Coordinates of C-alpha atoms in Angstrom, one line a residue:
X1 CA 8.2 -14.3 -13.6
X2 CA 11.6 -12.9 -12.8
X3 CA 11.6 -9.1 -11.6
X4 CA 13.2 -6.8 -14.1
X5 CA 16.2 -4.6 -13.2
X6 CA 14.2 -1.8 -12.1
X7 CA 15.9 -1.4 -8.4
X8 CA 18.1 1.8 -10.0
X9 CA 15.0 3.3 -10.7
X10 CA 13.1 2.2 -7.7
X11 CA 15.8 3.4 -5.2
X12 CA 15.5 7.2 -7.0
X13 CA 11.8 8.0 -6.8
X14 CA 11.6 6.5 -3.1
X15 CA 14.6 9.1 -2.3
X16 CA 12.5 11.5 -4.7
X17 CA 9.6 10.9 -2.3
X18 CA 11.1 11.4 0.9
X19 CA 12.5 14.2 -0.6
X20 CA 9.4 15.9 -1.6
X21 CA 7.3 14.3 1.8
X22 CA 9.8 16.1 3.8
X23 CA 10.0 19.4 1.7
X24 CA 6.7 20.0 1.6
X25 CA 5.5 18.4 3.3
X26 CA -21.7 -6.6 -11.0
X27 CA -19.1 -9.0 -9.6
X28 CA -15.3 -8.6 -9.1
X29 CA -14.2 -9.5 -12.8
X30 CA -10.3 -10.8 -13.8
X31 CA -8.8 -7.8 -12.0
X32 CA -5.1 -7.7 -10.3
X33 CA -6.0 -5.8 -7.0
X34 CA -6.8 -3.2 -9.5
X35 CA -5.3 -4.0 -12.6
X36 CA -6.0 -6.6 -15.3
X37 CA -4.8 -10.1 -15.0
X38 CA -2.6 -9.0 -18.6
X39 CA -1.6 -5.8 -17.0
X40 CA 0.1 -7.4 -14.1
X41 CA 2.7 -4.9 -12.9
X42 CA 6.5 -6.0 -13.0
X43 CA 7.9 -6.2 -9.2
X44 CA 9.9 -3.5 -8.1
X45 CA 12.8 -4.3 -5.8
X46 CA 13.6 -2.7 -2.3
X47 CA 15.6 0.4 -2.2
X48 CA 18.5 0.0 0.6
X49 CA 19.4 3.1 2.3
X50 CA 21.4 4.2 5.5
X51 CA 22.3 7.3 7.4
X52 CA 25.2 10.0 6.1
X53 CA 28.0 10.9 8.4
X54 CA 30.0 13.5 8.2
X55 CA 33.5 13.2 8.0
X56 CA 35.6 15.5 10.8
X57 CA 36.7 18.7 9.8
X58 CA 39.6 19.5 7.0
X59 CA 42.6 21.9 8.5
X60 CA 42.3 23.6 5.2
X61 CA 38.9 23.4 2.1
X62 CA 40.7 22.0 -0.7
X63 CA 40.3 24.3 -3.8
X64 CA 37.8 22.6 -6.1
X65 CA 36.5 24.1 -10.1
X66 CA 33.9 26.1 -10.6
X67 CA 31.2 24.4 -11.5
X68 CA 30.2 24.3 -15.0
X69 CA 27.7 27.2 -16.2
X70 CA 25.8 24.6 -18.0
X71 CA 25.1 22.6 -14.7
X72 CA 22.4 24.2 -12.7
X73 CA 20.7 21.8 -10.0
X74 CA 18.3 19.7 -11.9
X75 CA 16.0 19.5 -9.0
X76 CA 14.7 22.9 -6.9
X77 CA 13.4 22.5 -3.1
X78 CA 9.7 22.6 -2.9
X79 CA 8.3 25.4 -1.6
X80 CA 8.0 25.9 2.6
X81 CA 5.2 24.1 3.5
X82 CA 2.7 26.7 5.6
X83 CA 0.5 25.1 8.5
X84 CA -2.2 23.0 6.9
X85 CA -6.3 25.1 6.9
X86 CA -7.9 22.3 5.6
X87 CA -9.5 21.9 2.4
X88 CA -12.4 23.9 1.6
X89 CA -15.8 22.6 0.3
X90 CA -15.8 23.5 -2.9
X91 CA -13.9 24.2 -6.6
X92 CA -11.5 27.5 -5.9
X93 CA -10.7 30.4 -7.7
X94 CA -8.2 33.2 -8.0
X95 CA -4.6 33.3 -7.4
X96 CA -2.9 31.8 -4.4
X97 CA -1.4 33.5 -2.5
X98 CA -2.2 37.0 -3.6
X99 CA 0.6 36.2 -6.3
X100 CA -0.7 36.4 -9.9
X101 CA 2.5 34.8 -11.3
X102 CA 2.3 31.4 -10.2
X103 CA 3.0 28.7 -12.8
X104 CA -0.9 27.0 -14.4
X105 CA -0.9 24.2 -12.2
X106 CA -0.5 26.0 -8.6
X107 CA -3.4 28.3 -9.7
X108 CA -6.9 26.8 -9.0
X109 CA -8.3 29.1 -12.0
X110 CA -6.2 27.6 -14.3
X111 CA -6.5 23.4 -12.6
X112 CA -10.0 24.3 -13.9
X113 CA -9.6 25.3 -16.9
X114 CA -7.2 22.0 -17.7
X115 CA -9.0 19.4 -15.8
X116 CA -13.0 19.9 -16.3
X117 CA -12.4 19.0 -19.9
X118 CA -10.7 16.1 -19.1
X119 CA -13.4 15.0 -16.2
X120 CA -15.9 15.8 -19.3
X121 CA -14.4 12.7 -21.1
X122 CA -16.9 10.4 -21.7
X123 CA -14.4 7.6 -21.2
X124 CA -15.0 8.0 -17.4
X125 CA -18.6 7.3 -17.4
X126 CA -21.0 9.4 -15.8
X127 CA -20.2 9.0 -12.2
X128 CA -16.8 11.6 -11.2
X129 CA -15.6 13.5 -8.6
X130 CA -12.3 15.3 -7.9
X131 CA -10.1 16.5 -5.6
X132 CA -7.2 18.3 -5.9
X133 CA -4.5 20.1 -2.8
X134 CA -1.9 21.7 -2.0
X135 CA -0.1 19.4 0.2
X136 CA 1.5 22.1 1.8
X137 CA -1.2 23.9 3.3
X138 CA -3.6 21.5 3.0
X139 CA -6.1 24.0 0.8
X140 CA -8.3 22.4 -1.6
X141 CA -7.6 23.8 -5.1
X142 CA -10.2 22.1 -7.2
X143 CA -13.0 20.0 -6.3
X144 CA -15.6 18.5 -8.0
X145 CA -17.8 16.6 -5.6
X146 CA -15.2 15.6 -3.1
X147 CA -16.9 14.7 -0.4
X148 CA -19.0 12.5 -2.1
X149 CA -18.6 8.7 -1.3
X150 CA -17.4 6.3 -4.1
X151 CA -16.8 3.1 -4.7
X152 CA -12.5 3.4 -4.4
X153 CA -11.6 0.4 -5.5
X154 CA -7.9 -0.3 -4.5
X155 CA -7.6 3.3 -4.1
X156 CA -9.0 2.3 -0.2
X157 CA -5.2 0.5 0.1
X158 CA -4.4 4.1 0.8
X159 CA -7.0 4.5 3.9
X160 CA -5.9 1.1 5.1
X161 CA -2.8 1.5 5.3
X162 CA -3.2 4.8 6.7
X163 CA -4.6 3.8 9.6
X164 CA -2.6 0.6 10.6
X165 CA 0.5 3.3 10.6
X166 CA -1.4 5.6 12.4
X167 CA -2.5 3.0 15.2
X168 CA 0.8 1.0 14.9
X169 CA 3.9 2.8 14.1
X170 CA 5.8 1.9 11.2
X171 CA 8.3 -0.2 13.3
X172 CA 5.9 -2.2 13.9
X173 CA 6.5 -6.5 13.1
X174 CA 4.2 -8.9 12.8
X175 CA 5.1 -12.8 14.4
X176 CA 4.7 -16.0 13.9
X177 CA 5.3 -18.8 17.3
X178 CA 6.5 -22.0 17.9
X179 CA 5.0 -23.0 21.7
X180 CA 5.4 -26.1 23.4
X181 CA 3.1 -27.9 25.8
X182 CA 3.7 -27.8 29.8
X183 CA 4.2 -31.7 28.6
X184 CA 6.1 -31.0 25.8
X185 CA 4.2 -33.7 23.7
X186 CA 2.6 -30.6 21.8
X187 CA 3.5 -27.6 19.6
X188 CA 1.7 -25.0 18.7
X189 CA 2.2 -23.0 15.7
X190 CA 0.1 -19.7 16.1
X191 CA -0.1 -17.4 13.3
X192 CA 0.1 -13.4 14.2
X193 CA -1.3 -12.6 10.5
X194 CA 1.8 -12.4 8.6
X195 CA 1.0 -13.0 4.7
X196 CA 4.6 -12.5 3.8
X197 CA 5.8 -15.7 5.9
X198 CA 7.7 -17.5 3.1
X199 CA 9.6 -20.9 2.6
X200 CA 12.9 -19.5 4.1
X201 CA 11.8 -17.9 7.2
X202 CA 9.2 -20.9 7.9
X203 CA 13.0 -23.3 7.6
X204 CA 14.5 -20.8 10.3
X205 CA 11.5 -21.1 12.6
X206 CA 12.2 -24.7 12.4
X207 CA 15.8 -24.6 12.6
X208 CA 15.4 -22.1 15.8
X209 CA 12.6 -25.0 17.4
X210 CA 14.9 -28.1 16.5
X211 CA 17.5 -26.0 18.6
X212 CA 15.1 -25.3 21.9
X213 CA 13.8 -29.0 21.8
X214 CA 17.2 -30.8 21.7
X215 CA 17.7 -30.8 25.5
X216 CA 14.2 -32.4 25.3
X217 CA 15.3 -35.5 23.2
X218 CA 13.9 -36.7 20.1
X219 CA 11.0 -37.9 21.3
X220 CA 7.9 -37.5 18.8
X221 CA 6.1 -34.4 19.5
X222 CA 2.6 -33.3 17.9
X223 CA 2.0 -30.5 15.5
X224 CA -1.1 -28.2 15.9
X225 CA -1.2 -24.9 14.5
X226 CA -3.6 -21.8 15.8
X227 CA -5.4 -19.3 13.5
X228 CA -7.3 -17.6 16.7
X229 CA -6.1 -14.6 16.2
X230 CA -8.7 -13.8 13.5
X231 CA -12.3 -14.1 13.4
X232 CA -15.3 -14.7 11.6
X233 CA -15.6 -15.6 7.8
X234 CA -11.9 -16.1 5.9
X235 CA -13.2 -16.2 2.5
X236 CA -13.6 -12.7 1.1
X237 CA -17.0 -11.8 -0.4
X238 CA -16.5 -12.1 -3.9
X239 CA -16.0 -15.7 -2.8
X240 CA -13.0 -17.7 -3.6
X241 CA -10.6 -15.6 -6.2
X242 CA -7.0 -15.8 -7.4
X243 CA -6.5 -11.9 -6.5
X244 CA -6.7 -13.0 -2.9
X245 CA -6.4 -16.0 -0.8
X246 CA -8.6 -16.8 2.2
X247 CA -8.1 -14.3 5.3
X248 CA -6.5 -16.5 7.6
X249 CA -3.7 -15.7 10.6
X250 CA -1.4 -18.2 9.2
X251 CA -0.2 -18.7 5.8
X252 CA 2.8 -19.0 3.5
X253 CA 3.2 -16.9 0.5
X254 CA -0.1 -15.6 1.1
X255 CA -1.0 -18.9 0.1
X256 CA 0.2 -18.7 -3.7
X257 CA 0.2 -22.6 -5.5
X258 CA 3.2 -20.6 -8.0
X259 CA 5.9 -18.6 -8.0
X260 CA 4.4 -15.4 -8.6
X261 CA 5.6 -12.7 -6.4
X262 CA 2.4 -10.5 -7.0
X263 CA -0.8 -10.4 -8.6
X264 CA -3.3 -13.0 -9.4
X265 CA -2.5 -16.7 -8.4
X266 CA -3.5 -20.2 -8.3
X267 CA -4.6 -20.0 -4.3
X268 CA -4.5 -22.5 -1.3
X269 CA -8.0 -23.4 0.1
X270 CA -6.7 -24.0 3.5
X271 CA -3.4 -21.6 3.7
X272 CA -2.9 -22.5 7.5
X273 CA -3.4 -26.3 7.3
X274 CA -1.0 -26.2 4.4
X275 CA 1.6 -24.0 5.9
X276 CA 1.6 -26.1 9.1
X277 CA 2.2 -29.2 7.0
X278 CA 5.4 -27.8 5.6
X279 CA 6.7 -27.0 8.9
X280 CA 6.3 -30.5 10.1
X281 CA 8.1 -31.1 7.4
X282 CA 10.8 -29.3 8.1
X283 CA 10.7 -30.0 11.4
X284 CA 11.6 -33.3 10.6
X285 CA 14.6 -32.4 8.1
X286 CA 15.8 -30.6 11.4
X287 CA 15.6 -34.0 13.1
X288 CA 12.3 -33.5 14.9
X289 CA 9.9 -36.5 15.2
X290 CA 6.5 -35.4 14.2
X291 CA 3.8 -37.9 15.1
X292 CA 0.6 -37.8 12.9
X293 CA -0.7 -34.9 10.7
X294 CA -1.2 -31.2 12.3
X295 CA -4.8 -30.2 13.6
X296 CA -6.2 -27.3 14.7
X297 CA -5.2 -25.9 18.4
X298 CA -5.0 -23.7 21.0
X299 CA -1.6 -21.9 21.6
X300 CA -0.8 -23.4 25.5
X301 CA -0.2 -20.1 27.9
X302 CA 4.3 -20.1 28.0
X303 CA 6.5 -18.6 26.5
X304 CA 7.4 -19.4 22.6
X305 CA 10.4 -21.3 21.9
X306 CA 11.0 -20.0 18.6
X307 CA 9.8 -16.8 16.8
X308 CA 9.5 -15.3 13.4
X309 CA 9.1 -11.7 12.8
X310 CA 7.7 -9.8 9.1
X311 CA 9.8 -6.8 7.7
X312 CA 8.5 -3.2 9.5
X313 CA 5.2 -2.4 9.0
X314 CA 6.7 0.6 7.0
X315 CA 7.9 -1.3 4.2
X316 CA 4.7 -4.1 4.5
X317 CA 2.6 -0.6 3.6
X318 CA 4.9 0.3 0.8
X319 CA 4.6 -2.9 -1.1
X320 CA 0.7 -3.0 -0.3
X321 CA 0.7 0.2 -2.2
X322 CA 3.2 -0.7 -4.9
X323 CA 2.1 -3.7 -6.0
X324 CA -1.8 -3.2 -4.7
X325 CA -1.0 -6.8 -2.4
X326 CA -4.7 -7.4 -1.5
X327 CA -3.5 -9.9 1.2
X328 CA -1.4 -7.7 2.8
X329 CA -4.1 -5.3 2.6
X330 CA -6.7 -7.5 4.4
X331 CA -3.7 -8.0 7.2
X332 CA -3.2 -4.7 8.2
X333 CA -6.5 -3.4 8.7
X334 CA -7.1 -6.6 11.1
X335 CA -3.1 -5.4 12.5
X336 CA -5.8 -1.9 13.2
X337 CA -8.0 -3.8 14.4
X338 CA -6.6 -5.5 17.0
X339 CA -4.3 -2.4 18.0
X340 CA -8.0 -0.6 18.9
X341 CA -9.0 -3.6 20.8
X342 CA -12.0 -5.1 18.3
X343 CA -12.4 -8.4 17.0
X344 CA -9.8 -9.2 14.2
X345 CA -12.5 -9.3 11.4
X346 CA -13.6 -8.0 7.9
X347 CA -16.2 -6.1 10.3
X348 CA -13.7 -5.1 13.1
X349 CA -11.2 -4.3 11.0
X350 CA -13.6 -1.8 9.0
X351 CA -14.4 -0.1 12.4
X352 CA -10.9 0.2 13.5
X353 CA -9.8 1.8 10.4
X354 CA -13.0 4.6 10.0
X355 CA -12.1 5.2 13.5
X356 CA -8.3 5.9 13.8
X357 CA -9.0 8.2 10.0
X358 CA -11.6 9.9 12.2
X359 CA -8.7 10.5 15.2
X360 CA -6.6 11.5 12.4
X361 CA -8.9 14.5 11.7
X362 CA -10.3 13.3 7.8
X363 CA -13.5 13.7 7.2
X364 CA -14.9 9.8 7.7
X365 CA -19.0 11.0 7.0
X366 CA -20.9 8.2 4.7
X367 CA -17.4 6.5 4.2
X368 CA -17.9 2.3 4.7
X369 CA -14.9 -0.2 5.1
X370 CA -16.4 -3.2 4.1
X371 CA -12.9 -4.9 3.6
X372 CA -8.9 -3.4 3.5
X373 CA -8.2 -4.4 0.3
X374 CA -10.7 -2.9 -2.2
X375 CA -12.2 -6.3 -4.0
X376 CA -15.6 -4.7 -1.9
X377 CA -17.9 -3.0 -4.3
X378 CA -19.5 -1.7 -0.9
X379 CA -16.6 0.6 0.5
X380 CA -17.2 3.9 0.1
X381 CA -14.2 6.5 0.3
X382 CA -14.2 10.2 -1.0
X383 CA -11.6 11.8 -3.0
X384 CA -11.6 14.8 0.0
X385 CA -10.6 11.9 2.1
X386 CA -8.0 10.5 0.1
X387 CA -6.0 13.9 -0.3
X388 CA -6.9 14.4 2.9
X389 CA -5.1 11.3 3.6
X390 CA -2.2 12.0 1.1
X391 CA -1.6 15.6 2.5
X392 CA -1.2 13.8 6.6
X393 CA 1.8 11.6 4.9
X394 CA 3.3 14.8 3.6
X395 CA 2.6 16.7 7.0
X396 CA 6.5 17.2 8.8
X397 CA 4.7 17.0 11.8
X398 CA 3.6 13.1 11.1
X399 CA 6.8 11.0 9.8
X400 CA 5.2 8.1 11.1
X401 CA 2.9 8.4 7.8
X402 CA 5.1 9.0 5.5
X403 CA 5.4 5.6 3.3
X404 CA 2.0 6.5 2.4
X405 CA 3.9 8.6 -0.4
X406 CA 7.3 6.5 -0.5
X407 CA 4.9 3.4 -1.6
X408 CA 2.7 5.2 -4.3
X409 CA 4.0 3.3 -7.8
X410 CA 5.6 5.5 -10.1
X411 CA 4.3 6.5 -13.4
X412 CA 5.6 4.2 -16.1
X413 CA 8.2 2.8 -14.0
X414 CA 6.9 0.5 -10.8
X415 CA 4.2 -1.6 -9.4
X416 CA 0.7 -1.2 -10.8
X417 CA 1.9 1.9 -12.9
X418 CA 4.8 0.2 -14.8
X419 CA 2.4 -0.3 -17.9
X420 CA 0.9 3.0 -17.5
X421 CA 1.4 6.8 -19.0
X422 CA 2.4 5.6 -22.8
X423 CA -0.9 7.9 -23.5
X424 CA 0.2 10.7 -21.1
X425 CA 4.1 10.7 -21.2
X426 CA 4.7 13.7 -19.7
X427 CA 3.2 12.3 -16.3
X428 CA 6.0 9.0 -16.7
X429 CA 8.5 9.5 -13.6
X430 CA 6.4 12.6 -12.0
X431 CA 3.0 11.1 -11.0
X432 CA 2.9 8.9 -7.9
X433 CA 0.0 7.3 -7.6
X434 CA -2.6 4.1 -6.3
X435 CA -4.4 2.4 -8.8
X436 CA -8.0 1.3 -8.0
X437 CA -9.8 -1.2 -11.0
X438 CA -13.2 -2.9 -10.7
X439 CA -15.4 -3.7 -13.7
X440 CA -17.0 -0.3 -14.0
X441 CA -14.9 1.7 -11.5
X442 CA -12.0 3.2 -11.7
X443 CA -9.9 5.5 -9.4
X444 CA -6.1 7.1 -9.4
X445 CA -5.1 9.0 -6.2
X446 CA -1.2 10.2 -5.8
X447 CA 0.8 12.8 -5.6
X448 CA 2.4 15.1 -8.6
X449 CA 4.8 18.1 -8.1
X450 CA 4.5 21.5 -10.2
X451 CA 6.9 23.4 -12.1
X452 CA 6.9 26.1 -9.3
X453 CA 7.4 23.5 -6.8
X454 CA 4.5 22.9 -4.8
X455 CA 3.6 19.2 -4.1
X456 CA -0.4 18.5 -4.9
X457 CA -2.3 15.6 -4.1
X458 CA -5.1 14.1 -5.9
X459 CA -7.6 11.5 -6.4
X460 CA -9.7 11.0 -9.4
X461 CA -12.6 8.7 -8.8
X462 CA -14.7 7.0 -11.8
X463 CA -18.1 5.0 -11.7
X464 CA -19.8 2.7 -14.6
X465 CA -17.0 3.3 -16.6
X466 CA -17.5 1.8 -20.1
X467 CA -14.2 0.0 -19.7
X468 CA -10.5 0.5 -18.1
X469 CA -8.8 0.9 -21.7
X470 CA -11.2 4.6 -22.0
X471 CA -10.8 5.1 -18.2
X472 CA -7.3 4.8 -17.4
X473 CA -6.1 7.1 -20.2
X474 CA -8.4 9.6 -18.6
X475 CA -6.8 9.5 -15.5
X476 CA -3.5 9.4 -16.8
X477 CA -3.8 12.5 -18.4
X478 CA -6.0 14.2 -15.7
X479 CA -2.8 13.5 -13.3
X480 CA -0.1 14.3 -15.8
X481 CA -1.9 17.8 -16.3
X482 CA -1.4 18.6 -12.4
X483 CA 2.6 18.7 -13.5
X484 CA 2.1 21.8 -15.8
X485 CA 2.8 19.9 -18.8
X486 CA 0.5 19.7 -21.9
X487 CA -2.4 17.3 -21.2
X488 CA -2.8 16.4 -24.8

């Protein structure tokens, strides 16, 4: 499916969200890593962006009009952020700040009064808890059992990738090698756990090996390729599925059979064996003799000929969050994993990411990482932990977090939101958000801004709900009432 022309829109709310960041700082059913396969959300594509220079100084400031009384700024600055407290146990009450003037949303009297009506809604079963801070301080301003764990759903994209930033920086790249044999019979292609490998960077991996062999000859060389890097089972637990493809440390396209860019798939049963075949392939085209088929290997102890690097870990964790990319998911909490020294596994990786949220300062008690991506009906997350989360990325103090908040789809607009907020309008454009779908669950943690300027985050989190079409209207609304704006 061809991505619509949404990159205007795109390009605005992730400026939007740096803006704000900076200011204020049972069985898995048909589901697209948290959505429906016939709500699969329309691709959004990458904002480009640069640095601003300012040009040398004018002898004399030209004269320039007025501007027009009509024109005020369309956009205020959020208000100072204060040094975070923490937030506090329980639902709050009374004016913030000692100021009785604050607009409805920024006073915790008033979130009550607006959102335990809407939690009442039958729609979101009988199983909810809340959460609700100001990102600025970091003070809880409703709650309604927030430290209880929950079944997240893809909501625990936000926890995962969380913690790879946190333990990997978001300059971080993931590889893919080409190394040769002492002999130079044998190559090795050794997968580093990039999903995001595609046709055209596998052809310049080639290209760039063709180049360090030719002082070699053409003689015929064999292909093996190395998935080491990971370990134990590669098929997820809710068993072969097209919203993910086998966990393995090598694959192409995270081993899509279509075109797809995102969401559910025909998938490869052997991603690695499949993406090491095309290479010999190309290999050849690039006048490399490849003798038999590729097996299984060990990469030899030299240095690679030929390398292959992912985008920044920064933008791998915005499109996880955009487009709830379960692959991707799966690869960076093993990227955690093997940053914190443990075995590269669904079980590692689960450690390494309740550990580096538990360095982080969130409160990790009864929370369970059974898997990165959320398919798990076993995690367990809180919503005090996910605006816990939400409220580091907007910390000043911690840029290194921040495309927790630039990745979040936008209501109505991008990723797994693009079809969402037709029942809540006045949340379309303002709520930033993860989606998290399972039969029976449903979650929506993000971030909203009020009409006095204060940045709140939030997570909503729903169990044995009767079904998404009564659920995610709920949460729509819920979020769209944290702007200010009219619930109904």
């Amino acid at each position: 499916m061809p991505e619509p022309r949404t990159w205007q829109l795109t390009a605005g709310s992730a400026a939007l969200g740096l803006a704000l960041a900076a200011a204020a700082v049972t069985a898995a059913g048909p589901w697209d890593s948290g959505q429906r396969t016939a709500e699969r959300a329309r691709a959004a594509a990458p904002a480009a962006g640069g640095t601003r220079h300012a040009p040398p100084p004018a002898p004399a400031a030209p004269h320039r009009p007025e501007p027009a009384p009509s024109a005020p700024g369309v956009l205020t600055a959020l208000r100072p952020a204060g040094p975070p407290t923490g937030p506090s146990t329980g639902p709050t009450t009374g004016p913030v700040d000692g100021d009785p003037g604050k607009r409805p949303a920024a006073r915790p009297a008033d979130l009550a009064a607006v959102l335990v009506p809407l939690l009442a809604d039958p729609g979101l079963g009988p199983l909810r808890t809340a959460s609700v801070v100001d990102a600025a301080t970091g003070r809880q301003l409703y709650g309604e059992g927030a430290t209880t764990p929950m079944t997240p759903a893809s909501t625990v994209k936000i926890a995962t990738t969380a913690a790879a930033l946190s333990a990997l920086g978001p300059d971080h790249r993931i590889a893919t090698t080409v190394t040769a044999a002492p002999d130079g019979r044998t190559l090795t292609l050794t997968g580093g756990g990039d999903p995001t490998l595609d046709t055209n960077r596998l052809k310049a991996l080639a290209t760039a090996t063709a180049r360090a062999l030719k002082a070699r000859g053409h003689a015929p060389v064999r292909l093996a390729y190395d998935t080491g890097l990971y370990t134990g089972p590669a098929v997820h637990p809710i068993g072969p599925n097209e919203n993910i493809a086998p966990v393995t440390a090598l694959m192409t396209r995270a081993g899509r059979l279509d075109d797809s860019p995102d969401g559910p798939a025909p998938r490869s049963a052997d991603p690695a064996r499949d993406t090491a075949a095309a290479f010999a392939g190309l290999l050849a085209d690039a006048g490399v003799q490849v003798a038999g088929d590729p097996a299984p290997g060990r990469t030899p102890k030299a240095a690679p000929l030929a390398r292959t690097h992912s985008a920044p870990l920064a933008d791998l964790v915005e499109r996880t969050l955009t487009h709830s990319d379960n692959d991707l998911a799966e690869a960076l909490a093993r990227q955690t994993a093997l940053a914190r020294g443990l075995p590269a596994s669904f079980d590692g990786a689960g450690k390494a990411v309740r550990a580096e949220l538990a360095a982080l300062g969130l409160p990790v008690a009864g929370t369970r990482f059974a898997d990165g991506s959320g398919l798990d009906r076993n995690d367990r997350v809180s919503a005090a932990l996910l605006t816990g989360l939400l409220t580091r990325a907007a910390d000043p103090a911690r840029p290194a977090l921040r495309p927790l908040l630039t990745g979040l789809p936008v209501g109505g607009f991008t990723g797994t939101l693009a079809d969402r907020f037709d029942t809540a309008p006045a949340g379309a454009g303002l709520v930033r958000a993860k989606t998290g779908t399972l039969t029976g669950v449903n979650t929506l943690a993000g971030t909203v801004v009020t009409p006095d300027g204060r940045l709140l985050a939030f997570a909503f989190l729903a169990g044995r709900t009767p079904s998404p079409y009564q659920a995610q209207p709920v949460l729509d609304r819920l979020s769209a009432a944290l702007a200010g704006q009219d619930p109904s």
